[in-house]
Amino acid sequence: MPVEWQPDAVLALKLDKTRQESFEYIEKNSEKIDTNLPVFFGHIIAILENQYPTIGDTAYDRFIDEITVKVLETSNRAKDIEYIERLFNHAVRVKRRQSGRIIFDIILGIKFIDSGKYTEAVEILQKFRKMDAAICMAIAYCYFVLSTEHMPTDKAGMPGQPGAMSLRAREQIIELVRIRPPVNRLKFPKVVQDLRINKIFWFMMKQALEWFPEEPDYLRIGLEKAKKDGNREMRGELLKIASDRFFDDMLFLRELYHFRIEDRDPSGAAAVVKQMMQQYPDELEPTYYGLLLAIISQQGTAYQRFRKLALRQKFPANVILLLDFIFEIMSGARIESFACLEDIKKRLPSKNHYVTLIEYVLQDIFSEDEKQAKTAKKVLIDSIDEYCMRMFKVSQN
């Protein structure tokens, strides 16, 4: 009998339910599982093959990863390296892809760090340093800790020149900028809660900023990770350092502007726009941010001032049209908003597919449901902002 087709999203939902049921089983039967790992993994394989016969290799291996790490977290032998290696060996044998051991080797390396076996951790993690920035930082951390254990001193007992391990830690930090591995490329299983890799990353980031204060790339890497992690506290801390050390760097000014907007701090955002315009008086981007800020804060005088500047700078006509449209919407001018939309239809016929979607959103914006209207406004502003940023060829990642 043919297997009934289901959308990937539906399969993922069912797989998540199976995952939670498996976690509950592991929590109740941890000791039993530890004593007979082959039987346990056979049970897991049977579940996947019977309930999800069409599951893809990636989802299959991901499930095995998460189940394996849950077993490790629940086990009383979680600090026993020999047990960990045996558990991972069983898991690797049942995975479908040849690269299935990578995540386990990295977790084992971090477990070595937890156990104070820094040399062994470096040996394992070294070959993965190009995969993720966090791995580079973990290796640097190992060298850093080893350097503190063998801190050289002078005849008076005061700290001397950096030793070999301290230099290796710095070299690894320099390597991070040289090879620029991706940030958050490695997706650790959701159940991994106690891994120290993020704490290690931020600890070594602070060391990097202290050791190499004139290198902006560490701040760029840190900001990228803070944004991807949703770590606003660290993002704010890095932006403060960046605004002090690299006040004329457009990337940092751009990040600071968006940070102020997210904080609903219009005066702070306005100060950033002013600084942008001082540093880059001929660029279009600062003027655009001024226009956007005037729209968000509904300041008609400021919008007119920036709009005149935009015309002098020869802004793309479609950008001006869309911004005028958004300004009328945020001002609550229903008739004027629809008039602007009709003008966009006439002058930008190639964008009618986009305009059709805008028309639907516009109905929600002027609905009597305040919550619905607020959500629709944000959706429309975000959409047009992304379009304008593409026009200016500015990455928002």
Coordinates of C-alpha atoms in Angstrom, one line a residue:
M1 CA 0.0 0.0 0.0
P2 CA 1.5 3.4 -1.0
V3 CA 2.6 5.7 1.7
E4 CA 0.2 8.7 2.1
W5 CA 1.9 12.0 1.2
Q6 CA 2.0 14.7 3.8
P7 CA 3.6 18.2 3.7
D8 CA 7.0 18.6 5.3
A9 CA 5.5 20.9 8.0
V10 CA 3.0 18.3 9.0
L11 CA 5.6 15.6 9.2
A12 CA 7.8 17.9 11.3
L13 CA 4.9 18.5 13.7
K14 CA 4.3 14.8 14.1
L15 CA 8.1 14.1 14.5
D16 CA 8.2 16.7 17.2
K17 CA 5.5 14.9 19.1
T18 CA 7.5 11.6 18.7
R19 CA 10.6 13.4 19.9
Q20 CA 8.9 14.6 23.1
E21 CA 7.5 11.1 23.8
S22 CA 11.0 9.7 23.3
F23 CA 12.5 12.3 25.7
E24 CA 9.9 11.3 28.4
Y25 CA 10.9 7.6 27.9
I26 CA 14.6 8.5 28.3
E27 CA 14.0 10.4 31.5
K28 CA 12.1 7.5 33.0
N29 CA 14.4 4.8 31.9
S30 CA 17.9 6.3 31.9
E31 CA 19.7 3.6 33.8
K32 CA 18.1 0.9 31.7
I33 CA 19.1 2.6 28.5
D34 CA 22.7 3.0 29.7
T35 CA 23.1 -0.7 30.3
N36 CA 21.8 -1.7 26.8
L37 CA 22.5 1.0 24.2
P38 CA 22.1 -1.3 21.2
V39 CA 18.6 -2.3 22.1
F40 CA 17.6 1.3 22.8
F41 CA 18.9 2.5 19.4
G42 CA 17.1 -0.4 17.7
H43 CA 13.9 0.8 19.3
I44 CA 14.4 4.3 18.0
I45 CA 15.2 3.1 14.5
A46 CA 12.0 1.0 14.5
I47 CA 9.9 4.0 15.5
L48 CA 11.4 6.1 12.6
E49 CA 11.1 3.4 10.0
N50 CA 7.6 2.4 11.0
Q51 CA 6.0 5.8 11.6
Y52 CA 8.1 7.9 9.1
P53 CA 9.1 5.7 6.2
T54 CA 9.6 8.7 3.9
I55 CA 11.7 10.8 6.3
G56 CA 14.7 12.5 4.7
D57 CA 18.3 11.8 5.7
T58 CA 18.7 15.2 7.3
A59 CA 15.7 15.0 9.5
Y60 CA 16.5 11.3 10.3
D61 CA 20.0 12.1 11.5
R62 CA 18.9 15.2 13.3
F63 CA 16.4 13.1 15.3
I64 CA 19.2 10.7 16.2
D65 CA 21.4 13.6 17.3
E66 CA 18.8 15.0 19.6
I67 CA 17.9 11.6 21.1
T68 CA 21.6 10.8 21.7
V69 CA 22.3 14.1 23.4
K70 CA 19.1 13.7 25.6
V71 CA 20.5 10.3 26.7
L72 CA 23.8 11.9 27.6
E73 CA 22.1 14.7 29.5
T74 CA 19.9 12.4 31.5
S75 CA 22.6 9.8 32.2
N76 CA 24.4 9.6 35.6
R77 CA 27.5 8.8 33.5
A78 CA 27.5 12.1 31.6
K79 CA 31.0 12.9 32.8
D80 CA 32.4 9.5 32.0
I81 CA 34.4 10.1 28.7
E82 CA 34.6 6.4 28.0
Y83 CA 30.8 6.1 28.3
I84 CA 30.3 9.2 26.1
E85 CA 32.5 7.8 23.3
R86 CA 30.6 4.5 23.4
L87 CA 27.2 6.3 23.3
F88 CA 28.4 8.3 20.3
N89 CA 29.8 5.3 18.5
H90 CA 26.4 3.6 18.7
A91 CA 24.7 6.7 17.4
V92 CA 27.0 7.1 14.5
R93 CA 26.5 3.5 13.4
V94 CA 22.7 4.1 13.0
K95 CA 22.9 7.4 11.2
R96 CA 22.6 7.6 7.5
R97 CA 25.3 10.1 6.5
Q98 CA 29.0 9.6 6.6
S99 CA 29.5 13.0 8.2
G100 CA 27.2 12.0 11.1
R101 CA 30.0 12.0 13.7
I102 CA 30.9 15.7 13.4
I103 CA 28.4 17.0 15.9
F104 CA 29.3 14.2 18.4
D105 CA 33.0 14.9 18.1
I106 CA 32.4 18.6 18.8
I107 CA 30.2 17.8 21.8
L108 CA 32.9 15.4 23.0
G109 CA 35.5 18.2 22.6
I110 CA 33.4 20.5 24.7
K111 CA 32.9 17.8 27.3
F112 CA 36.7 17.5 27.5
I113 CA 36.7 21.3 28.3
D114 CA 34.2 20.7 31.0
S115 CA 36.4 18.0 32.4
G116 CA 39.5 20.2 32.3
K117 CA 41.1 18.1 29.6
Y118 CA 42.1 21.1 27.5
T119 CA 44.8 19.5 25.4
E120 CA 42.5 16.6 24.4
A121 CA 39.8 19.2 23.6
V122 CA 42.2 21.1 21.2
E123 CA 43.1 17.8 19.5
I124 CA 39.5 17.0 18.7
L125 CA 38.3 20.5 17.9
Q126 CA 41.2 21.7 15.8
K127 CA 40.0 20.0 12.6
F128 CA 36.6 21.8 12.9
R129 CA 37.8 25.3 13.4
K130 CA 36.7 26.4 9.9
M131 CA 33.1 25.2 10.5
D132 CA 32.0 27.8 13.0
A133 CA 33.4 30.8 14.8
A134 CA 32.5 29.3 18.1
I135 CA 34.9 26.4 17.6
C136 CA 37.8 28.8 17.0
M137 CA 36.9 30.6 20.2
A138 CA 36.7 27.2 22.1
I139 CA 40.2 26.3 20.9
A140 CA 41.5 29.7 21.9
Y141 CA 39.9 29.3 25.3
C142 CA 41.7 26.0 25.9
Y143 CA 45.0 27.7 25.2
F144 CA 44.0 30.6 27.4
V145 CA 43.2 28.4 30.4
L146 CA 46.4 26.4 29.9
S147 CA 48.4 29.7 29.9
T148 CA 46.9 30.7 33.2
E149 CA 48.0 27.3 34.7
H150 CA 51.6 27.9 33.5
M151 CA 51.8 31.7 34.0
P152 CA 55.4 32.8 33.8
T153 CA 56.7 35.1 36.5
D154 CA 59.8 37.2 37.0
K155 CA 62.3 37.1 39.8
A156 CA 60.0 39.2 42.0
G157 CA 57.1 36.9 41.5
M158 CA 55.3 39.3 39.2
P159 CA 53.7 38.1 35.9
G160 CA 56.2 37.9 33.1
Q161 CA 56.0 37.9 29.3
P162 CA 53.2 35.8 27.8
G163 CA 54.1 32.1 27.6
A164 CA 53.7 29.7 24.7
M165 CA 50.1 28.9 25.5
S166 CA 49.1 32.5 25.8
L167 CA 50.6 33.2 22.5
R168 CA 48.8 30.3 21.0
A169 CA 45.5 31.7 22.3
R170 CA 46.2 35.0 20.6
E171 CA 47.2 33.2 17.4
Q172 CA 43.9 31.4 17.4
I173 CA 42.0 34.6 17.9
I174 CA 44.0 36.1 14.9
E175 CA 43.1 32.9 13.0
L176 CA 39.4 33.7 13.6
V177 CA 39.6 36.9 11.6
R178 CA 41.9 35.4 8.9
I179 CA 39.7 32.4 8.0
R180 CA 36.4 34.1 9.0
P181 CA 34.4 30.9 9.6
P182 CA 30.6 31.3 9.6
V183 CA 28.7 32.3 12.7
N184 CA 26.1 29.8 14.0
R185 CA 26.6 27.4 11.1
L186 CA 26.5 24.5 13.5
K187 CA 23.0 23.7 14.8
F188 CA 23.3 22.0 18.1
P189 CA 20.4 19.8 19.1
K190 CA 17.6 21.7 20.9
V191 CA 18.1 19.6 24.0
V192 CA 21.7 20.8 24.5
Q193 CA 21.2 23.2 27.4
D194 CA 24.4 22.9 29.4
L195 CA 27.0 23.2 26.7
R196 CA 29.4 26.0 27.5
I197 CA 30.2 26.9 24.0
N198 CA 28.3 30.2 23.9
K199 CA 29.7 31.3 27.3
I200 CA 33.2 30.4 26.1
F201 CA 32.6 32.4 22.9
W202 CA 31.7 35.6 24.7
F203 CA 34.4 35.2 27.3
M204 CA 37.0 34.9 24.5
M205 CA 35.4 37.7 22.6
K206 CA 36.0 40.0 25.5
Q207 CA 39.6 38.9 25.5
A208 CA 39.9 39.5 21.8
L209 CA 38.6 43.1 22.2
E210 CA 41.1 43.7 24.9
W211 CA 44.1 42.1 23.1
F212 CA 43.3 43.7 19.7
P213 CA 41.4 46.9 20.3
E214 CA 42.1 48.3 16.9
E215 CA 40.6 45.4 15.0
P216 CA 37.0 46.0 14.0
D217 CA 36.4 42.5 12.7
Y218 CA 35.9 41.0 16.2
L219 CA 33.1 43.4 16.8
R220 CA 31.5 42.5 13.5
I221 CA 31.7 38.8 14.3
G222 CA 30.3 39.4 17.8
L223 CA 27.5 41.5 16.5
E224 CA 26.5 38.9 13.9
K225 CA 26.4 36.2 16.6
A226 CA 24.5 38.5 19.1
K227 CA 21.8 39.2 16.5
K228 CA 21.5 35.5 15.5
D229 CA 21.3 34.5 19.1
G230 CA 18.8 37.2 20.0
N231 CA 21.3 38.4 22.7
R232 CA 20.3 42.1 23.0
E233 CA 22.4 42.7 26.1
M234 CA 25.6 41.6 24.4
R235 CA 24.6 43.4 21.2
G236 CA 24.2 46.7 23.1
E237 CA 27.5 46.2 24.8
L238 CA 29.3 45.6 21.5
L239 CA 27.7 48.6 19.9
K240 CA 28.8 50.8 22.8
I241 CA 32.4 49.7 22.2
A242 CA 32.1 50.1 18.5
S243 CA 30.7 53.7 18.8
D244 CA 33.7 54.6 20.9
R245 CA 36.4 53.0 18.9
F246 CA 35.0 53.1 15.3
F247 CA 32.6 56.1 15.3
D248 CA 33.0 56.5 11.5
D249 CA 32.3 52.9 10.5
M250 CA 29.0 52.8 8.5
L251 CA 28.4 49.1 9.4
F252 CA 28.4 50.0 13.2
L253 CA 26.4 53.2 12.7
R254 CA 23.8 51.2 10.7
E255 CA 23.6 48.6 13.5
L256 CA 23.3 51.3 16.2
Y257 CA 20.5 53.0 14.3
H258 CA 18.4 49.8 14.1
F259 CA 19.2 49.1 17.7
R260 CA 17.9 52.5 18.7
I261 CA 14.8 52.0 16.6
E262 CA 14.1 48.6 18.2
D263 CA 14.5 50.3 21.6
R264 CA 11.9 52.9 20.5
D265 CA 14.5 55.6 21.2
P266 CA 13.8 58.2 18.4
S267 CA 16.2 60.8 19.9
G268 CA 19.0 58.2 20.0
A269 CA 18.2 57.2 16.4
A270 CA 18.2 60.8 15.3
A271 CA 21.7 61.3 16.9
V272 CA 22.9 58.3 14.9
V273 CA 21.5 59.7 11.6
K274 CA 23.2 63.0 12.3
Q275 CA 26.5 61.3 12.9
M276 CA 26.0 59.3 9.7
M277 CA 25.4 62.5 7.7
Q278 CA 28.5 64.1 9.2
Q279 CA 30.7 61.1 8.2
Y280 CA 29.0 60.3 4.9
P281 CA 27.4 63.6 3.6
D282 CA 27.1 62.4 0.0
E283 CA 25.6 58.9 0.7
L284 CA 21.9 58.1 0.2
E285 CA 21.6 55.7 3.1
P286 CA 21.8 58.3 5.9
T287 CA 19.1 60.4 4.2
Y288 CA 16.9 57.3 3.9
Y289 CA 17.3 56.6 7.6
G290 CA 16.2 60.2 8.3
L291 CA 13.1 59.7 6.1
L292 CA 12.3 56.4 7.8
L293 CA 12.7 57.9 11.3
A294 CA 10.5 60.8 10.4
I295 CA 7.8 58.4 9.1
I296 CA 7.9 56.2 12.2
S297 CA 7.8 59.2 14.6
Q298 CA 5.2 61.0 12.4
Q299 CA 7.2 64.2 12.1
G300 CA 6.0 66.0 9.0
T301 CA 8.5 68.8 9.1
A302 CA 11.4 66.5 9.4
Y303 CA 10.0 64.3 6.6
Q304 CA 9.7 67.3 4.3
R305 CA 13.3 68.4 5.1
F306 CA 14.8 65.0 4.4
R307 CA 12.6 64.5 1.3
K308 CA 14.0 67.7 -0.2
L309 CA 17.5 66.4 0.5
A310 CA 16.6 63.1 -1.1
L311 CA 15.4 64.8 -4.3
R312 CA 18.7 66.8 -4.5
Q313 CA 20.6 63.5 -4.1
K314 CA 18.5 62.0 -6.9
F315 CA 16.9 59.2 -4.9
P316 CA 15.3 56.5 -7.1
A317 CA 11.7 57.7 -7.9
N318 CA 10.2 54.4 -6.8
V319 CA 11.7 54.8 -3.3
I320 CA 10.2 58.3 -3.0
L321 CA 6.8 57.1 -4.1
L322 CA 6.8 54.2 -1.6
L323 CA 8.0 56.5 1.3
D324 CA 5.4 59.1 0.5
F325 CA 2.8 56.3 0.6
I326 CA 4.0 55.0 4.0
F327 CA 4.1 58.6 5.4
E328 CA 0.4 59.1 4.6
I329 CA -0.5 55.8 6.1
M330 CA 1.4 56.5 9.4
S331 CA -0.3 59.9 9.5
G332 CA -3.7 58.1 9.3
A333 CA -4.6 59.8 6.0
R334 CA -6.8 57.1 4.4
I335 CA -7.9 59.0 1.3
E336 CA -4.3 60.3 0.6
S337 CA -2.9 56.8 1.2
F338 CA -5.2 55.3 -1.5
A339 CA -4.4 58.2 -3.8
C340 CA -0.6 57.5 -3.4
L341 CA -1.3 53.8 -4.1
E342 CA -3.1 54.6 -7.3
D343 CA -0.1 56.8 -8.3
I344 CA 2.2 53.9 -7.6
K345 CA 0.1 51.6 -9.9
K346 CA 0.4 54.0 -12.8
R347 CA 4.1 54.9 -12.4
L348 CA 5.4 51.5 -11.5
P349 CA 3.4 49.0 -13.6
S350 CA 6.2 46.4 -13.3
K351 CA 5.5 46.3 -9.5
N352 CA 1.8 45.5 -9.7
H353 CA 2.3 42.0 -8.2
Y354 CA 3.7 43.8 -5.1
V355 CA 1.0 46.4 -5.1
T356 CA -1.7 43.8 -5.1
L357 CA -0.4 42.5 -1.8
I358 CA -0.1 46.0 -0.4
E359 CA -3.8 46.6 -1.2
Y360 CA -4.8 43.6 1.0
V361 CA -2.6 44.8 3.8
L362 CA -4.0 48.3 3.5
Q363 CA -7.5 47.0 4.3
D364 CA -6.1 45.7 7.6
I365 CA -4.3 48.9 8.4
F366 CA -7.5 51.0 8.2
S367 CA -9.6 48.4 10.0
E368 CA -11.3 49.1 13.3
D369 CA -9.3 46.4 15.1
E370 CA -6.3 48.4 16.6
K371 CA -4.2 45.3 17.1
Q372 CA -4.8 44.1 13.5
A373 CA -4.0 47.6 12.2
K374 CA -0.8 47.9 14.2
T375 CA 0.4 44.5 13.0
A376 CA -0.4 45.4 9.4
K377 CA 1.5 48.7 9.6
K378 CA 4.6 46.9 10.9
V379 CA 4.4 44.3 8.1
L380 CA 4.1 46.9 5.4
I381 CA 6.9 49.1 6.8
D382 CA 9.2 46.1 7.2
S383 CA 8.4 45.0 3.6
I384 CA 9.0 48.4 2.1
D385 CA 12.2 48.9 4.2
E386 CA 13.6 45.6 2.9
Y387 CA 12.8 46.7 -0.7
C388 CA 14.5 50.1 -0.2
M389 CA 17.5 48.5 1.4
R390 CA 17.8 46.3 -1.7
M391 CA 17.6 49.3 -3.9
F392 CA 20.5 50.8 -1.9
K393 CA 22.3 47.4 -2.0
V394 CA 22.6 47.3 1.8
S395 CA 22.6 43.9 3.4
Q396 CA 20.3 43.4 6.3
N397 CA 21.7 40.1 7.5

